[in-house]
Amino acid sequence: MVTAKQDPDVLEKCPTGIKGLDEITKGGLPRGRPTLICGSAGCGKTLFAMEFLMRGAMDFKEPGVFMTFEETTEDLAKNFQSLGFDLHDMISRGLIATDYVLVERSEIEETGAYDLEGLFIRLGNAIDSIGAKRVVLDTIEALFSGLSNITILRAELRRLFRWLKDRGMTAIITGESGVGLLTRYGLEEYVADCVIFLDFRIQEQISTRRLRIIKYRGSSHGADEYPFLIDEYGISILPITSLGLDYIVSTERISTGVPKLDAMLDGKGFYRGSTILVSGTAGTGKSSLSATFANAACMRGERCLYFAFEESPSQIIRNMGSIGLDLSRWVKEGLLKFHSARPSLYGLEMHLVTFLNVINSYDPQVFIIDPISNLSSAGTASEVKSILTRLIDYLKMKKISTFLTDLTHFGGNLEHTSEEISSMIDTWLLLRDIELNGERNRGLYILKSRGMPHSNQIQEFLLTDQGVGLVDVYTGSGMVLTGSARAVQDARENAAELSRRCEADRKARDQKRKKTLLEARIAALRAEFDAESEELSLMAEEEQKRQMVLVEDRSEMALLRKGKPTRKSVRNGSGKGA
Amino acid sequence: MKSNRRETGTEDFETAAAKRGNETYVLRLYVSGLTPKSTLAIANVQKLCKEHLNGRYELEVIDLYQQNKLVSEEQIIATPTLIKKLPLPLRKLIGDMSDTKKFLVGIDLKPGH
């Protein structure tokens, strides 16, 4: 509408309101022109047309006329009811007008030239009665079986479509596909503006509906075959193109539930809203890791949606109880919701819609599929890829952290997903068996993790009754060892370490003993020295004493020889006197 | 009750069979304006009725542009359309009635098929 105002040459488009169709037609059907919807019986033509009218009346304030050649208004009302619309109510509110055109060949005798003015008058009446902007003719081909003069009929149809254009009606004309032709009577000849083909095919007992825009004059459009679905909400076409790559990402980080794994991921865990894939062979602990992640999310108070394709909810709860995870508590609190279904229960498209419907109604922050590899049983690899691409894009847009597990087969390339979705994955963890010394252990490593520095180490992945644990594998001496081999090697190293420690202790004791010995010797020498010094001083004292005694002896002797000298004179003149 | 009804049914049938050939035809001709096709159809119907029904008919010509409500009620798609309301069964003839044989077959004046 807006573009038309800006530039009158641009084809004006009429939004259908049908989920996804407006994206692939880039705005809707050509406004004021007829569009042909063709396909085999049961492909959803009538439903398509019905929803076009209903959405127009409800969402775009464009009343519509439904002219049916096949069903009575009563039957039509029942069909509308299946989409949740009350036709009678809409008729009484003047939003929809219906007209049932009965063409019964046995009642009609053609007696000469005629025209279809009766039909024009009826259509005109219906349009005028509610001021309609949209018209559906379902299926005008009935005229071909009711009337035999093809020449007149073709001329009149041409006139009818021109008339609809002149009145500015956005019209849908349905037609059943014929052999080698889009429609049995070549309606595409008249309706040249837009042709949409609906297809309904069954592959390996699973049905898929597809839609393709064969022609859209004056407009670019998606040229692919788009799968579509019919459910209680009407038609949903889920084109990849309807979701761009322009979503806003979060820088918030969330824990994986395993502290050591958080540490490997730059110490902070996954980015919120990122897509995480865990791949590995059977029994490597993928489900345990996803349950741990779910548990961590619930502990943060987030809602977690768990799609299980292999086990029933109660079995998961029981099994995870064995590694110390009590999931039933989160289920009771409404934080965890399981959705178990066999992948082969319905077609892939239906799975996608189930995903989207449950996601929309539950609004989780964490979404888990365990495992995605099972989806391949419901379709071809490329279909699975297309479904997952759309699902992942949708989840990214909604900033839901997505945790997918993928079962790789023995002998297959581990670093390769069966669904070829690795390019869509932000963080890819690989769980693998490490077979060594007659035992099998689990190893975990990070294959990639966008936007963060991450560990390049293989960690041994342990499932204990305390939950999931990671242990550094033995990587010394140029070997990588896990399990008991790692334990043995650890023990060996411990023993070596112990003996080294003992040796050091012994040396220290030796040294100490030597020191004591040395000190003792020093003490002895000192004692000897002391003794000697004492002796020496004693000797000196003795000598002094002896000298004194000698002096005294001499003076006495002198006294005896020379009478009675004074002690003084004796002393002074002792030498001279002698 | 059951046998009674059957008797009545049989009676009606016999009466109807006896009346055949002298009952009144109720005919309606629907046209869309005075197009050449319309005028030709009106002329043809009037001529044929005069020739074959000897005044035992009521013909009403209705312009659908004037009475457009009838178009859905009567399940009309083509114009001109002649509807034989009575005698039963109801018949619809479309076209300008220039094919006399088909016209006579159409209003059960001549065995058809």
PDB file of C-alpha atoms in Angstrom, chain A residues 69 99-103 106-122 125 143 147-148, chain B residues 32 37 64-65 68 71-72 75-80 91-99 102-103 105-106 113:
ATOM      1  CA  PHE A  69     -19.528 -24.110  -6.744  1.00  0.00           C
ATOM      2  CA  ASP A  99     -23.156 -17.675  -2.527  1.00  0.00           C
ATOM      3  CA  TYR A 100     -23.567 -21.279  -3.413  1.00  0.00           C
ATOM      4  CA  VAL A 101     -23.779 -21.750  -7.147  1.00  0.00           C
ATOM      5  CA  LEU A 102     -25.339 -25.035  -8.092  1.00  0.00           C
ATOM      6  CA  VAL A 103     -24.494 -26.214 -11.549  1.00  0.00           C
ATOM      7  CA  SER A 106     -28.927 -32.887 -15.828  1.00  0.00           C
ATOM      8  CA  GLU A 107     -31.214 -29.963 -15.062  1.00  0.00           C
ATOM      9  CA  ILE A 108     -29.894 -27.731 -17.776  1.00  0.00           C
ATOM     10  CA  GLU A 109     -30.759 -27.825 -21.422  1.00  0.00           C
ATOM     11  CA  GLU A 110     -28.816 -25.551 -23.717  1.00  0.00           C
ATOM     12  CA  THR A 111     -31.000 -24.164 -26.438  1.00  0.00           C
ATOM     13  CA  GLY A 112     -28.789 -21.620 -28.096  1.00  0.00           C
ATOM     14  CA  ALA A 113     -26.438 -18.774 -27.388  1.00  0.00           C
ATOM     15  CA  TYR A 114     -26.220 -17.566 -23.798  1.00  0.00           C
ATOM     16  CA  ASP A 115     -23.919 -15.688 -21.506  1.00  0.00           C
ATOM     17  CA  LEU A 116     -23.067 -15.951 -17.832  1.00  0.00           C
ATOM     18  CA  GLU A 117     -24.600 -12.663 -16.894  1.00  0.00           C
ATOM     19  CA  GLY A 118     -26.502 -14.453 -14.135  1.00  0.00           C
ATOM     20  CA  LEU A 119     -23.242 -15.264 -12.449  1.00  0.00           C
ATOM     21  CA  PHE A 120     -22.037 -11.690 -12.845  1.00  0.00           C
ATOM     22  CA  ILE A 121     -25.218 -10.365 -11.282  1.00  0.00           C
ATOM     23  CA  ARG A 122     -24.922 -12.747  -8.374  1.00  0.00           C
ATOM     24  CA  ASN A 125     -24.942  -8.507  -5.617  1.00  0.00           C
ATOM     25  CA  LEU A 143     -18.937 -24.624 -14.830  1.00  0.00           C
ATOM     26  CA  LEU A 147     -22.122 -26.403 -19.329  1.00  0.00           C
ATOM     27  CA  SER A 148     -21.173 -27.912 -22.625  1.00  0.00           C
TER      28      SER A 148
ATOM     29  CA  SER B  32     -30.500  -9.611 -18.369  1.00  0.00           C
ATOM     30  CA  LYS B  37     -30.028 -12.386 -26.951  1.00  0.00           C
ATOM     31  CA  LEU B  64     -32.638  -9.834 -13.539  1.00  0.00           C
ATOM     32  CA  TYR B  65     -31.234  -6.325 -13.453  1.00  0.00           C
ATOM     33  CA  ASN B  68     -31.546  -9.198  -8.774  1.00  0.00           C
ATOM     34  CA  VAL B  71     -30.834 -14.715  -9.318  1.00  0.00           C
ATOM     35  CA  SER B  72     -29.445 -16.599  -6.338  1.00  0.00           C
ATOM     36  CA  GLN B  75     -29.729 -20.652  -8.990  1.00  0.00           C
ATOM     37  CA  ILE B  76     -29.339 -18.812 -12.247  1.00  0.00           C
ATOM     38  CA  ILE B  77     -25.916 -18.545 -13.775  1.00  0.00           C
ATOM     39  CA  ALA B  78     -26.569 -18.033 -17.438  1.00  0.00           C
ATOM     40  CA  THR B  79     -28.932 -15.750 -19.233  1.00  0.00           C
ATOM     41  CA  PRO B  80     -31.348 -16.082 -20.810  1.00  0.00           C
ATOM     42  CA  ARG B  91     -36.391 -27.753 -15.780  1.00  0.00           C
ATOM     43  CA  LYS B  92     -33.885 -25.125 -16.710  1.00  0.00           C
ATOM     44  CA  LEU B  93     -33.252 -24.115 -20.261  1.00  0.00           C
ATOM     45  CA  ILE B  94     -30.499 -21.713 -21.084  1.00  0.00           C
ATOM     46  CA  GLY B  95     -29.803 -19.907 -24.306  1.00  0.00           C
ATOM     47  CA  ASP B  96     -31.787 -17.906 -26.799  1.00  0.00           C
ATOM     48  CA  MET B  97     -34.146 -20.860 -27.462  1.00  0.00           C
ATOM     49  CA  SER B  98     -33.310 -20.908 -31.139  1.00  0.00           C
ATOM     50  CA  ASP B  99     -32.859 -24.670 -31.030  1.00  0.00           C
ATOM     51  CA  LYS B 102     -33.840 -28.884 -27.592  1.00  0.00           C
ATOM     52  CA  PHE B 103     -36.441 -26.467 -26.305  1.00  0.00           C
ATOM     53  CA  VAL B 105     -37.125 -31.756 -25.114  1.00  0.00           C
ATOM     54  CA  GLY B 106     -36.203 -29.338 -22.360  1.00  0.00           C
ATOM     55  CA  HIS B 113     -32.518 -38.641 -24.608  1.00  0.00           C
TER      56      HIS B 113
END
